[in-house]
Short mmCIF file of C-alpha atoms in Angstrom, two decimals:
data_model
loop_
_atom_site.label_atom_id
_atom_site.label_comp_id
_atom_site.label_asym_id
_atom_site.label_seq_id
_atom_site.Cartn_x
_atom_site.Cartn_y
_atom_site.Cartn_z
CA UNK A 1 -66.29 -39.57 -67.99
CA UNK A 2 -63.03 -38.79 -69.64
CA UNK A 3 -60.17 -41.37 -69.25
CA UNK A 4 -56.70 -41.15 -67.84
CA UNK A 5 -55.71 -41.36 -71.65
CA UNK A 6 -58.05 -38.82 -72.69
CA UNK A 7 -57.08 -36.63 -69.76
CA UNK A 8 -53.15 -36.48 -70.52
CA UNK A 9 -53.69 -35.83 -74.01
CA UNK A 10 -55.38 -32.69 -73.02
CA UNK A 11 -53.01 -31.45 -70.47
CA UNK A 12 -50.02 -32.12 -73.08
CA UNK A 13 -51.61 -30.28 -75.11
CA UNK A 14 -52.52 -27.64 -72.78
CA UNK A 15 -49.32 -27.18 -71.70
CA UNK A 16 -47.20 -27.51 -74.77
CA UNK A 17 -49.47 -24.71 -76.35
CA UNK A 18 -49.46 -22.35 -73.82
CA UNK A 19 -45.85 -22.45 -74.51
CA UNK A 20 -46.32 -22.15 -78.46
CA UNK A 21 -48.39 -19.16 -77.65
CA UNK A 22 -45.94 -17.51 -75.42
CA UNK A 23 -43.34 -18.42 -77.68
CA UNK A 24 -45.41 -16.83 -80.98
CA UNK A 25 -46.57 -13.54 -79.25
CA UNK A 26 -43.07 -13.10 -78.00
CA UNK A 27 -41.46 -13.53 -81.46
CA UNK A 28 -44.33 -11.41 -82.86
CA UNK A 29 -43.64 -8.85 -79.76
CA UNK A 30 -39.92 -8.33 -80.80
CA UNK A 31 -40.26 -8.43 -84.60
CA UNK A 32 -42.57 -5.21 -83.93
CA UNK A 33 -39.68 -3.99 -81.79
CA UNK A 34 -37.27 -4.55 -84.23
CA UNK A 35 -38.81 -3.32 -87.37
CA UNK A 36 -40.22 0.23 -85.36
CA UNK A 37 -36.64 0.08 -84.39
CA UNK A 38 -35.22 0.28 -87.88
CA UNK A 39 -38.02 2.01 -89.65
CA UNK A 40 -36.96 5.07 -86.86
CA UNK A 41 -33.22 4.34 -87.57
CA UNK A 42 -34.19 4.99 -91.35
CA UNK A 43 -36.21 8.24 -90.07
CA UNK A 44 -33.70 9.99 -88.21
CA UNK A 45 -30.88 9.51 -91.65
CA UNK A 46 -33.07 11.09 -93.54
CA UNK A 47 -33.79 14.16 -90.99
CA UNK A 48 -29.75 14.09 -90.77
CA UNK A 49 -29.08 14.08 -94.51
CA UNK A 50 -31.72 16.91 -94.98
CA UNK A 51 -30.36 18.84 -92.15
CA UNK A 52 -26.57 18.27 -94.02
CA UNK A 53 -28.34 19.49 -97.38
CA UNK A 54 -29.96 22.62 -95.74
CA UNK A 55 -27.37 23.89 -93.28
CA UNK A 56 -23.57 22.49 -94.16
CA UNK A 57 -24.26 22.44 -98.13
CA UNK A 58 -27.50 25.34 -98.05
CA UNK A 59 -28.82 23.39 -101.24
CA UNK A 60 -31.99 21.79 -99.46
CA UNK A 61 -35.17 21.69 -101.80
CA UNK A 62 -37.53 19.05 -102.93
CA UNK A 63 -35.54 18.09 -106.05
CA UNK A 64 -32.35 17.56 -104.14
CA UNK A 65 -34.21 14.86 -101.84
CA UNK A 66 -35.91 13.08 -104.84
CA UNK A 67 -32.63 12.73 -105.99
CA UNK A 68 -31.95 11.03 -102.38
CA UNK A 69 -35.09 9.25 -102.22
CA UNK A 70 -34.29 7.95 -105.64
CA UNK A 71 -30.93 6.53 -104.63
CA UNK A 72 -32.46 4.75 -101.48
CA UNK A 73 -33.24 1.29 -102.06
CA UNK A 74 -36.64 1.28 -99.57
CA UNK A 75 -38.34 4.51 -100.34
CA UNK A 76 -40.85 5.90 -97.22
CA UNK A 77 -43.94 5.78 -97.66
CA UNK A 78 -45.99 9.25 -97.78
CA UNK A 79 -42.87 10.87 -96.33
CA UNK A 80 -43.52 14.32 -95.20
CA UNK A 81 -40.35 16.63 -94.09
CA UNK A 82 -40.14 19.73 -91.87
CA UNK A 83 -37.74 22.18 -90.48
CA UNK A 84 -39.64 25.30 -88.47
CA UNK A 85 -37.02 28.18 -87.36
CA UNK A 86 -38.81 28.24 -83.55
CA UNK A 87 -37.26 31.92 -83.76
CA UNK A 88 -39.65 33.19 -86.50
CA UNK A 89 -42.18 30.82 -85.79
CA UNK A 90 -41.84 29.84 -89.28
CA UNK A 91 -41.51 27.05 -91.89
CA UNK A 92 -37.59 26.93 -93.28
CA UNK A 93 -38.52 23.90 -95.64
CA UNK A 94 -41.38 21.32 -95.68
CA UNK A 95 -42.37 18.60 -98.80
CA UNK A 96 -46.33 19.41 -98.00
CA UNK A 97 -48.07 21.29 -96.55
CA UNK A 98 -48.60 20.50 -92.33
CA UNK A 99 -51.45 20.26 -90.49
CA UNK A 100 -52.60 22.73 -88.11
CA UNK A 101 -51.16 22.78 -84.92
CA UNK A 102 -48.44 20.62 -85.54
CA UNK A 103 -45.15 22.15 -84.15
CA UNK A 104 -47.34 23.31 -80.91
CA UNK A 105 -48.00 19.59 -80.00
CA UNK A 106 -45.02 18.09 -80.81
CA UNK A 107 -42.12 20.80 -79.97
CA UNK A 108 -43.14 20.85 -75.92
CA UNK A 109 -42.74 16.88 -76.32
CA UNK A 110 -39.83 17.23 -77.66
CA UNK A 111 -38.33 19.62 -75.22
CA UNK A 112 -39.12 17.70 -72.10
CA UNK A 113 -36.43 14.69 -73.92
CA UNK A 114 -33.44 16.83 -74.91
CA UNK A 115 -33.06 14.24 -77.82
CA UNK A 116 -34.85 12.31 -80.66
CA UNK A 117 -37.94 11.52 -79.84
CA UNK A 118 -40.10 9.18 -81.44
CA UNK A 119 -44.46 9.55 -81.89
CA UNK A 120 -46.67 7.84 -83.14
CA UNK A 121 -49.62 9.98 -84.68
CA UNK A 122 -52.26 7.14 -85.98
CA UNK A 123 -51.17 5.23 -88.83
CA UNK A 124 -47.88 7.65 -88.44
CA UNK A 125 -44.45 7.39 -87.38
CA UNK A 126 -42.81 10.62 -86.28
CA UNK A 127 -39.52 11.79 -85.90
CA UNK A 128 -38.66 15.09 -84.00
CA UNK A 129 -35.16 16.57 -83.46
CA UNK A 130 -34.17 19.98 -81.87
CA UNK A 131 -31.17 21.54 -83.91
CA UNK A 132 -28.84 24.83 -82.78
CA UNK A 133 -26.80 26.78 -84.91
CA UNK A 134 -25.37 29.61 -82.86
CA UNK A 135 -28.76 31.60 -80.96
CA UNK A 136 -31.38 30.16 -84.31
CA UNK A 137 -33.01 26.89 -82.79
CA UNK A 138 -34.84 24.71 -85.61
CA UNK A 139 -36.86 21.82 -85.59
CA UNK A 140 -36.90 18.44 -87.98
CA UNK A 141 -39.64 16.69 -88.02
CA UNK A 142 -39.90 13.67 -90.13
CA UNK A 143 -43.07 11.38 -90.45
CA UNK A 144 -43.98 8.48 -92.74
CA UNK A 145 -46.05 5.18 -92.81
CA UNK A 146 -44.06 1.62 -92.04
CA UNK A 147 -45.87 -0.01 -94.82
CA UNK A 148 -43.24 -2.63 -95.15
CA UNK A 149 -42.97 -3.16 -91.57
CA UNK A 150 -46.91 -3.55 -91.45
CA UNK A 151 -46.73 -6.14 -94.09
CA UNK A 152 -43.76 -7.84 -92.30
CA UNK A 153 -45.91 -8.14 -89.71
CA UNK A 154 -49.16 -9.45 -91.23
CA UNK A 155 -47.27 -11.89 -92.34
CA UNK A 156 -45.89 -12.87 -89.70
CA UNK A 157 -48.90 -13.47 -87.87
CA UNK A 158 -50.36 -15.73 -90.53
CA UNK A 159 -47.13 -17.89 -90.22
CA UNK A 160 -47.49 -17.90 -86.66
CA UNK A 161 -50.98 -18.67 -86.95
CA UNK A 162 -50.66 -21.36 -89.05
CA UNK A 163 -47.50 -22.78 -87.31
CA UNK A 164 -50.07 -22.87 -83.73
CA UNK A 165 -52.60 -24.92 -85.74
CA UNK A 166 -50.19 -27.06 -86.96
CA UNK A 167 -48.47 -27.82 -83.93
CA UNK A 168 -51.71 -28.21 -81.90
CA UNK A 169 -52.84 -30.63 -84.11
CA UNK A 170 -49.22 -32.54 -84.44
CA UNK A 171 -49.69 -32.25 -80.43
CA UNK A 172 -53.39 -33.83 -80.03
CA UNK A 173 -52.16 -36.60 -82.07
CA UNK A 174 -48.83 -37.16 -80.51
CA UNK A 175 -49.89 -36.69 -77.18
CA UNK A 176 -52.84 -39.59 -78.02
CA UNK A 177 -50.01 -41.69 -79.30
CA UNK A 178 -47.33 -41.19 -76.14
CA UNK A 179 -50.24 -41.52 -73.78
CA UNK A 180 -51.56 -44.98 -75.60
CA UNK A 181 -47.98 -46.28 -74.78
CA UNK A 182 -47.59 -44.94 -71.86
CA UNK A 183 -50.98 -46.44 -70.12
CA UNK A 184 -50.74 -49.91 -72.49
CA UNK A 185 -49.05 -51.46 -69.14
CA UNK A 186 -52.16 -50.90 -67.39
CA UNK A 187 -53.96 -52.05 -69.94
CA UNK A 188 -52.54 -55.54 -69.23
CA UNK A 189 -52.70 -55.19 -65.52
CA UNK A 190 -56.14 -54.81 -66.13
CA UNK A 191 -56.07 -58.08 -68.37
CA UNK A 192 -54.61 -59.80 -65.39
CA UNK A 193 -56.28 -58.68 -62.75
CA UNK A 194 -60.05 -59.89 -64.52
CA UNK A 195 -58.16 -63.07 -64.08
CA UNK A 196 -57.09 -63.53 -60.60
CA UNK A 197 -60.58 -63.61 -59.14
CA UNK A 198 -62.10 -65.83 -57.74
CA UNK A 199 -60.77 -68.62 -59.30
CA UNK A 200 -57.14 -68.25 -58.64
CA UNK A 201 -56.33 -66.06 -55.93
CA UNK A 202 -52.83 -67.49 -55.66
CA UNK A 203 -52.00 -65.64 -59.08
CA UNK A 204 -50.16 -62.43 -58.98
CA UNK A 205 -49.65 -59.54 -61.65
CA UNK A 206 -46.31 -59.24 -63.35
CA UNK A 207 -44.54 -56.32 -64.65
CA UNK A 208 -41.19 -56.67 -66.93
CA UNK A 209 -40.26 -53.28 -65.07
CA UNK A 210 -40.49 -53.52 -61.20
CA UNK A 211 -38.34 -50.34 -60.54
CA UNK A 212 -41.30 -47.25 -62.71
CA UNK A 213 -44.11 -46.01 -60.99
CA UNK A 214 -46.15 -48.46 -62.20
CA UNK A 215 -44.12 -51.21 -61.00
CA UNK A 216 -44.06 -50.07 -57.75
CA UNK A 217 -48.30 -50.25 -58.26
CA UNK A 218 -47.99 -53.79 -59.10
CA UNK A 219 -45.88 -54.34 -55.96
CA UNK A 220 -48.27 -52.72 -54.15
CA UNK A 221 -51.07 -54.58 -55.26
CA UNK A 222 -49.30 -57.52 -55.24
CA UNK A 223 -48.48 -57.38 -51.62
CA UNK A 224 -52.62 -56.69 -51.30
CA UNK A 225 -53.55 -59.75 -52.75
CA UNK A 226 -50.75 -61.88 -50.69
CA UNK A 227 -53.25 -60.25 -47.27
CA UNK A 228 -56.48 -61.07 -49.11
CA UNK A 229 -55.33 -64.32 -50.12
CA UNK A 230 -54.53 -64.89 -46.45
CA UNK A 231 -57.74 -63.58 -44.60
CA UNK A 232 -59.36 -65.83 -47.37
CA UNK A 233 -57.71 -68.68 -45.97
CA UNK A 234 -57.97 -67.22 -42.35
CA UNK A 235 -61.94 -67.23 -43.13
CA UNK A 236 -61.94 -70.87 -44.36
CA UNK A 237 -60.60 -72.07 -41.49
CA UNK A 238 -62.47 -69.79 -39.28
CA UNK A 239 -65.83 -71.26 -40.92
CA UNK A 240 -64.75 -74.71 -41.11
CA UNK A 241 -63.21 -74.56 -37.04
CA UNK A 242 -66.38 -72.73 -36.32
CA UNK A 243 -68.55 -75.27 -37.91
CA UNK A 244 -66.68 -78.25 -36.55
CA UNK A 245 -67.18 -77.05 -33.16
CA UNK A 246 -70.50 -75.97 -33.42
CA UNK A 247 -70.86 -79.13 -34.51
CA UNK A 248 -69.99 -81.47 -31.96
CA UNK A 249 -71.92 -80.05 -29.20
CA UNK A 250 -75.06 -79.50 -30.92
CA UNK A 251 -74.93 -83.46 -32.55
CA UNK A 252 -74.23 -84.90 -28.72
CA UNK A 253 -77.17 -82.67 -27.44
CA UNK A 254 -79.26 -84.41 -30.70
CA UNK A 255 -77.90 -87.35 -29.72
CA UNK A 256 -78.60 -87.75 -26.35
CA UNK A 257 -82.18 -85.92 -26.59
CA UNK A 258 -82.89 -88.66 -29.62
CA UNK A 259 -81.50 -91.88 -27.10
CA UNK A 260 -83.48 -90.56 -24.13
CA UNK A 261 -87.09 -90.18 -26.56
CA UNK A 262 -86.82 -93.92 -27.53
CA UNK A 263 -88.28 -95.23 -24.35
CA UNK A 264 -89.47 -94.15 -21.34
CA UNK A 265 -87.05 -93.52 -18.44
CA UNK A 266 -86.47 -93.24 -14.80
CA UNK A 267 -86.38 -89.95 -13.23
CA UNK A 268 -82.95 -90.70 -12.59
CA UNK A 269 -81.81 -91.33 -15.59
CA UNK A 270 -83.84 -88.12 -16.72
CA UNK A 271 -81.63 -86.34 -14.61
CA UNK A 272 -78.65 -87.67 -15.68
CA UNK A 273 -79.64 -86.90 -19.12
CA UNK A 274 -80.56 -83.26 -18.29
CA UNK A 275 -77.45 -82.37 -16.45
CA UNK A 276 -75.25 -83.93 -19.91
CA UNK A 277 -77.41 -81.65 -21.88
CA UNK A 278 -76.69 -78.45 -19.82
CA UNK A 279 -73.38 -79.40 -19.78
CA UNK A 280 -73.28 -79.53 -23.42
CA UNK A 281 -75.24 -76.37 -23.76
CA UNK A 282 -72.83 -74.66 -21.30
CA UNK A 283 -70.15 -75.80 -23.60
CA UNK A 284 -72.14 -74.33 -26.48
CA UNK A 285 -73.09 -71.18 -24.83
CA UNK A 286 -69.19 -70.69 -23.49
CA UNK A 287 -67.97 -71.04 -27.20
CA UNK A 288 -70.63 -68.72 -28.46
CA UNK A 289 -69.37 -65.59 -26.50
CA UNK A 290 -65.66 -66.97 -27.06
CA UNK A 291 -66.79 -66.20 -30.64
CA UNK A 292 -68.21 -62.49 -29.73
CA UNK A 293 -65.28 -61.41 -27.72
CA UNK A 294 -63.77 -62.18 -30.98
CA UNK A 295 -65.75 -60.77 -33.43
CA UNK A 296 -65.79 -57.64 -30.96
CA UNK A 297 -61.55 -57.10 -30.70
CA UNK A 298 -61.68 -57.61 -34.81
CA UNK A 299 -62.42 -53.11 -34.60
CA UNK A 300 -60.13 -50.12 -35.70
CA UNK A 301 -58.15 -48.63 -33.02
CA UNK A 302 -59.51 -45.26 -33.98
CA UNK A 303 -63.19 -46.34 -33.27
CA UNK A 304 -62.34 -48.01 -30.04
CA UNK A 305 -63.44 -45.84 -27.03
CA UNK A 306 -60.49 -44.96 -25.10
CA UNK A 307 -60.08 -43.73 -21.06
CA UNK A 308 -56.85 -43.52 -18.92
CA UNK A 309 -56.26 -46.99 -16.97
CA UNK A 310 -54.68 -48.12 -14.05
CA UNK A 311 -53.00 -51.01 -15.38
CA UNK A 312 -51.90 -52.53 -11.81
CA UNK A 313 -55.39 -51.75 -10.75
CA UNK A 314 -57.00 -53.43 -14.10
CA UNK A 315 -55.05 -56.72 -12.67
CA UNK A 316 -56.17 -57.14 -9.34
CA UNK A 317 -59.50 -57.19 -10.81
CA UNK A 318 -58.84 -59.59 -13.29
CA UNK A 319 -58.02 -61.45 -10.50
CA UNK A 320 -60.87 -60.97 -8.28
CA UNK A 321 -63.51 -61.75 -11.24
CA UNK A 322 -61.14 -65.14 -12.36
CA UNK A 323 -61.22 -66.26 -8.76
CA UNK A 324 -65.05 -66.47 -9.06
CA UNK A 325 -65.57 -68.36 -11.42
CA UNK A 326 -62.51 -70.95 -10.87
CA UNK A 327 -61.98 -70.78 -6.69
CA UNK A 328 -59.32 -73.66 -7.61
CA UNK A 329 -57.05 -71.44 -9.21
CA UNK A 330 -54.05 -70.03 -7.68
CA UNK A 331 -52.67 -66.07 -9.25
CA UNK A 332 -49.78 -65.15 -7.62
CA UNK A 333 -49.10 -61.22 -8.21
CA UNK A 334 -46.27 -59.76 -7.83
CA UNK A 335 -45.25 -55.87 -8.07
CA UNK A 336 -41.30 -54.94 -8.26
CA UNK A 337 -40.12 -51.75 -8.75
CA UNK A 338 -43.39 -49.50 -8.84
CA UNK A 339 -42.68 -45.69 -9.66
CA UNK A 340 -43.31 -43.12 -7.40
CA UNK A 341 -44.93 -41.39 -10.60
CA UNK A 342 -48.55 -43.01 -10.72
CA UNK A 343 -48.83 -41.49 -14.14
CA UNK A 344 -46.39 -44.66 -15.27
CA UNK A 345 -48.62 -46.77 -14.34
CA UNK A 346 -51.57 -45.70 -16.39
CA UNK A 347 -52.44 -46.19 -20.49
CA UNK A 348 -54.52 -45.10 -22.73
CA UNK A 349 -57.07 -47.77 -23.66
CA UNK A 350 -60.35 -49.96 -23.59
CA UNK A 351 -60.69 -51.01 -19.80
CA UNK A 352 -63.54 -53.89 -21.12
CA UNK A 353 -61.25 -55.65 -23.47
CA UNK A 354 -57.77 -54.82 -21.49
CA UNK A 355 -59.98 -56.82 -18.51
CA UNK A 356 -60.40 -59.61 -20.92
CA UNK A 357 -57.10 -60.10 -22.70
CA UNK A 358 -55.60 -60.22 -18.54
CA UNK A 359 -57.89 -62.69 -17.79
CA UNK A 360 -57.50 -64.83 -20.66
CA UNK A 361 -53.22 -65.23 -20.07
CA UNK A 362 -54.82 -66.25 -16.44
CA UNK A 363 -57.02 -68.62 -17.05
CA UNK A 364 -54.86 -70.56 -19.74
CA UNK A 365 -51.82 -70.48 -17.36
CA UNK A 366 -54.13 -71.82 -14.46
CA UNK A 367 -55.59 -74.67 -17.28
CA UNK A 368 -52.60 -75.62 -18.45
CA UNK A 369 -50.58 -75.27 -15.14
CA UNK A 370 -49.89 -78.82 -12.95
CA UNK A 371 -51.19 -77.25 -10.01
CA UNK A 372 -53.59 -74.72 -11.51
CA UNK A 373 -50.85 -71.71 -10.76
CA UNK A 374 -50.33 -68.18 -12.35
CA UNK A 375 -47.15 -66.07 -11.38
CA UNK A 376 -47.84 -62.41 -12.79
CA UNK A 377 -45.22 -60.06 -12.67
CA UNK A 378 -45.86 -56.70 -13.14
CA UNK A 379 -42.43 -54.04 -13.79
CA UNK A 380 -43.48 -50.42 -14.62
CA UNK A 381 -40.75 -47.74 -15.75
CA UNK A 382 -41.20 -44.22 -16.74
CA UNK A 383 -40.88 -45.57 -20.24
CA UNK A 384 -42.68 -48.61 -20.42
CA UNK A 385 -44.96 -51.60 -18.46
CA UNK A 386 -44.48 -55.37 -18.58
CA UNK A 387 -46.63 -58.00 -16.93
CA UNK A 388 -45.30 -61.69 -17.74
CA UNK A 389 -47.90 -64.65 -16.73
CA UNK A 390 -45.81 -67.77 -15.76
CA UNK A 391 -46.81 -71.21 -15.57
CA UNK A 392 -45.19 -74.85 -15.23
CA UNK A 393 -47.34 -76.20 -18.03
CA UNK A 394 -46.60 -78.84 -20.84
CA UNK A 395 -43.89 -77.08 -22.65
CA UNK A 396 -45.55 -75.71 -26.88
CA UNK A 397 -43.27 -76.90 -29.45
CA UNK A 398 -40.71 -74.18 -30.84
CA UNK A 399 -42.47 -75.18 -34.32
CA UNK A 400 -45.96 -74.44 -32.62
CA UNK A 401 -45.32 -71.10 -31.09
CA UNK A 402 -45.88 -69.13 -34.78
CA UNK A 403 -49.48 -70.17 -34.73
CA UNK A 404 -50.81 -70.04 -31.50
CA UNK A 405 -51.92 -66.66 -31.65
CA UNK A 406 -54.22 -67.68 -34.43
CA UNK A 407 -58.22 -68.69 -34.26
CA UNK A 408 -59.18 -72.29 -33.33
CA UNK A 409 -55.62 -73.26 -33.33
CA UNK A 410 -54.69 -76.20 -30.96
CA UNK A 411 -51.26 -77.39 -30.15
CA UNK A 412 -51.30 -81.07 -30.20
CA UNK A 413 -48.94 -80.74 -26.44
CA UNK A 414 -51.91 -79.36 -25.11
CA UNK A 415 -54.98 -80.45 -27.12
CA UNK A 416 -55.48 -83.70 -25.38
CA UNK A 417 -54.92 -82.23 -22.03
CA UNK A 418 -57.25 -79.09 -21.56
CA UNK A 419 -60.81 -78.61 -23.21
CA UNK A 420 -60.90 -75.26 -25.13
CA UNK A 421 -61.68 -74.02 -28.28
CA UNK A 422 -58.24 -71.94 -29.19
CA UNK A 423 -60.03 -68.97 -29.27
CA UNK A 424 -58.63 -66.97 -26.32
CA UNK A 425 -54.81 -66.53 -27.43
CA UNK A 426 -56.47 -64.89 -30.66
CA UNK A 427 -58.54 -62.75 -28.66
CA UNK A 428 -55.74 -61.40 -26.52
CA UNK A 429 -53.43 -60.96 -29.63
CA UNK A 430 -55.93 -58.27 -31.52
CA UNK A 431 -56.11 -56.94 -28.09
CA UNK A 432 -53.24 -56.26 -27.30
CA UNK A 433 -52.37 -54.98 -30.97
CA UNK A 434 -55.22 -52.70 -30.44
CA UNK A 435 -53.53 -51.02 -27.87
CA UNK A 436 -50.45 -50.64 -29.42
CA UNK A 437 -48.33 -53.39 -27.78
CA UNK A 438 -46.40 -56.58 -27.63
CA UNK A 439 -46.48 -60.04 -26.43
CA UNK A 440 -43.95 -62.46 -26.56
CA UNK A 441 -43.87 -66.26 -25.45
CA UNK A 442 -41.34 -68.48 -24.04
CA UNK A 443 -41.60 -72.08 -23.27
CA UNK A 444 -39.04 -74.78 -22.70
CA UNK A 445 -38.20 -76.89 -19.33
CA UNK A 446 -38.87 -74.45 -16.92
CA UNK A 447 -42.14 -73.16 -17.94
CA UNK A 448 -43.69 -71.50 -20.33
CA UNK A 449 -44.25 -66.95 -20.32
CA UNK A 450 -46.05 -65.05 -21.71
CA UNK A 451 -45.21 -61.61 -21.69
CA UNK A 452 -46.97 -58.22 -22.47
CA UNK A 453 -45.66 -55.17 -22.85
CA UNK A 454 -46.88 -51.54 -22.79
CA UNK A 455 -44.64 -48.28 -24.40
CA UNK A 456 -45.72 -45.11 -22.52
#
């Protein structure tokens, strides 16, 4: 599997020689322009100066452009000269002999132009002009071989040949070097990372540059570890509030079964035994599915099945299946300022769990009420729904009211008072997150209110 190292090496070097390519065949591209360019420049002075010599100074022959060729410093290679009188059909002057059919393929092409045109005939470069002199039309052709410009160019394509191999290789090994320094940070991220677990999860990574990608990646991960590090500690206490409360029920049920076994007793105080032990086991068997309502809420919202819900409808049976079990308890609700819109009074959500999270905010203000009493208020808007569960309980402590949403946790105000386990608040807090909304407490002399609300 190729590394991240390996990997941007390649694509440097990918990249940077596409553009060494593009940058060689368009220097090799415009060098050929250039030097066909000149090499035709070079053809059409010499049909001039022979059409000077044969019509302004009537002196043209092959001696006279030896002479010429002579006194040019690049001579043309295989140079071959024509003039053809297209009124005769005939040859005015020519350095060798033509081939057959020459001035019937290239005199129609050269018509069609009205001016120089330039052919290329194989390994030839061709030069044809149309010249009038009064009603006589002639024709100068002028063809030669580049071999200069052919070399120019084979040698430029070794250089630029060579130059591609060189770079590529400067590039594989720069590119290895930038990318080395580039990933060494990870390297050490890596280093510390090994080290964090499980030993010291309180350890974070550090990076001299916070504000570079990678910086931003140790941030990230940083800010991971802080929430692992916490539902860590959120698991040791779960298992060790768990365990202690397991505990005490099962080790009185042990006890008592173990007192009761050492001699023989009454009936009666069989009895009495018996009804401690399913008292006990009640207690058990309550905490048990305190534990799978938890476990249960502790789900994705995406994977929790969802169905419109009346939510004034959801609390009157809340009510109804609370007043079963406790006929002591006293819920007051009250409904102000319903919408005429029934669609404002129904959400999205889990009826099962919405059920239980209502019922929970009962029950605790009933427990921890002085006269077992529960004032619900329900408010719906087009906007949004609130339902606020007063009591006239023992007021939390302002320094208790951060954790009392979490698992097992007691206040001491109310610890002594009530039995419970400190599981329900936690229940109804995932709950409620679940379905995308709020609750807020308030406690001081008047009472204490907890309060729920719903966005639409």
């Amino acid at each position: 599997m190729i590394n991240i190292r390996s990997r941007l090496t390649y694509q440097f070097m990918a990249i940077v020689t596409a553009i060494l390519l593009f940058f060689s065949v368009g220097v090799y591209f415009f060098s050929k322009l250039y030097l066909e360019k000149r090499f035709f420049n070079r053809l059409q002075d010499r049909a001039i100066t022979t059409t000077t010599l044969l019509f302004d100074l009537q002196t043209a022959d092959t001696t006279i452009l030896k002479l010429v060729n002579v006194s040019d410093k690049e001579l043309l290679s295989d140079e071959s000269i024509y003039i053809y009188d297209e009124k005769q059909k005939k040859l005015v002057f020519a350095t060798q002999e033509p081939y057959t059919g020459l001035f019937k393929d290239l005199i129609p092409s050269i018509q069609k132009q009205n001016q120089s045109t330039y052919f290329h005939a194989g390994y030839y470069q061709t030069l044809g002009i149309q010249l009038k002199k009064g009603t006589e039309s002639y024709w100068v052709i002028v063809s030669a071989i580049d071999a200069n410009g052919k070399e120019a160019l084979q040698d430029l394509r070794k250089i630029l040949f060579v130059m591609v191999l060189i770079g590529i290789l400067l590039l594989g090994i720069s590119g290895w070097f930038f990318a080395d320094k580039a990933l060494a940070p990870m390297s050490g991220i890596i280093r510390q990372v090994n080290q964090i677990f499980p030993a010291n999860v309180e350890k974070r990574v550090q990076h001299p540059n916070r504000s570079d990608e990678i910086g931003l990646l140790v941030a990230t991960f940083n800010h991971l570890l802080d929430r692992i590090e916490e539902a860590l500690v959120m698991q040791k206490m779960f298992i060790a509030n768990v365990s202690h409360e397991l505990k005490n029920p099962l080790t009185k049920i042990y006890s008592q079964i173990d007192i009761t076994l050492l001699q023989k007793r009454t009936p009666e105080v069989y009895e009495e035994s018996l009804k401690s032990l399913q008292e006990d086991t009640r207690t058990l068997t309550q905490l048990t599915n305190t534990l799978l309502n938890l476990a249960n809420t502790v789900v994705s919202s995406e994977s929790m099945q969802r169905v419109p819900i009346r939510v004034d409808e959801l609390l009157w049976e809340a009510k109804s299946q609370l007043k079963k079990w406790h006929d002591n308890y006293q819920i007051q609700l009250n409904f102000r300022d319903l919408p005429e819109d029934e669609e404002a009074l129904i959400i999205q959500g889990n009826e099962a769990s919405l059920k239980v999270a209502l019922m929970n905010l009962m029950d605790n203000a009933c427990k921890f009420s002085e006269d077992n009493t529960v004032v619900v208020n329900f408010i719906a808007s087009t906007n949004e729904i609130k339902i606020s569960f007063f009591n006239t309980g023992p007021i939390i402590p302002a320094t208790d009211l951060p954790y009392i949403f979490r698992p097992f946790y007691r206040s001491n105000a109310t610890a002594k008072a009530v039995k419970g386990h400190g599981v329900g608040l936690a229940i109804v807090s995932q709950i409620i997150k679940l379905h995308s909304g709020k609750i807020d407490v308030v406690s001081n002399n008047d009472g204490t209110t907890f309060t729920l609300l719903f966005l639409q």
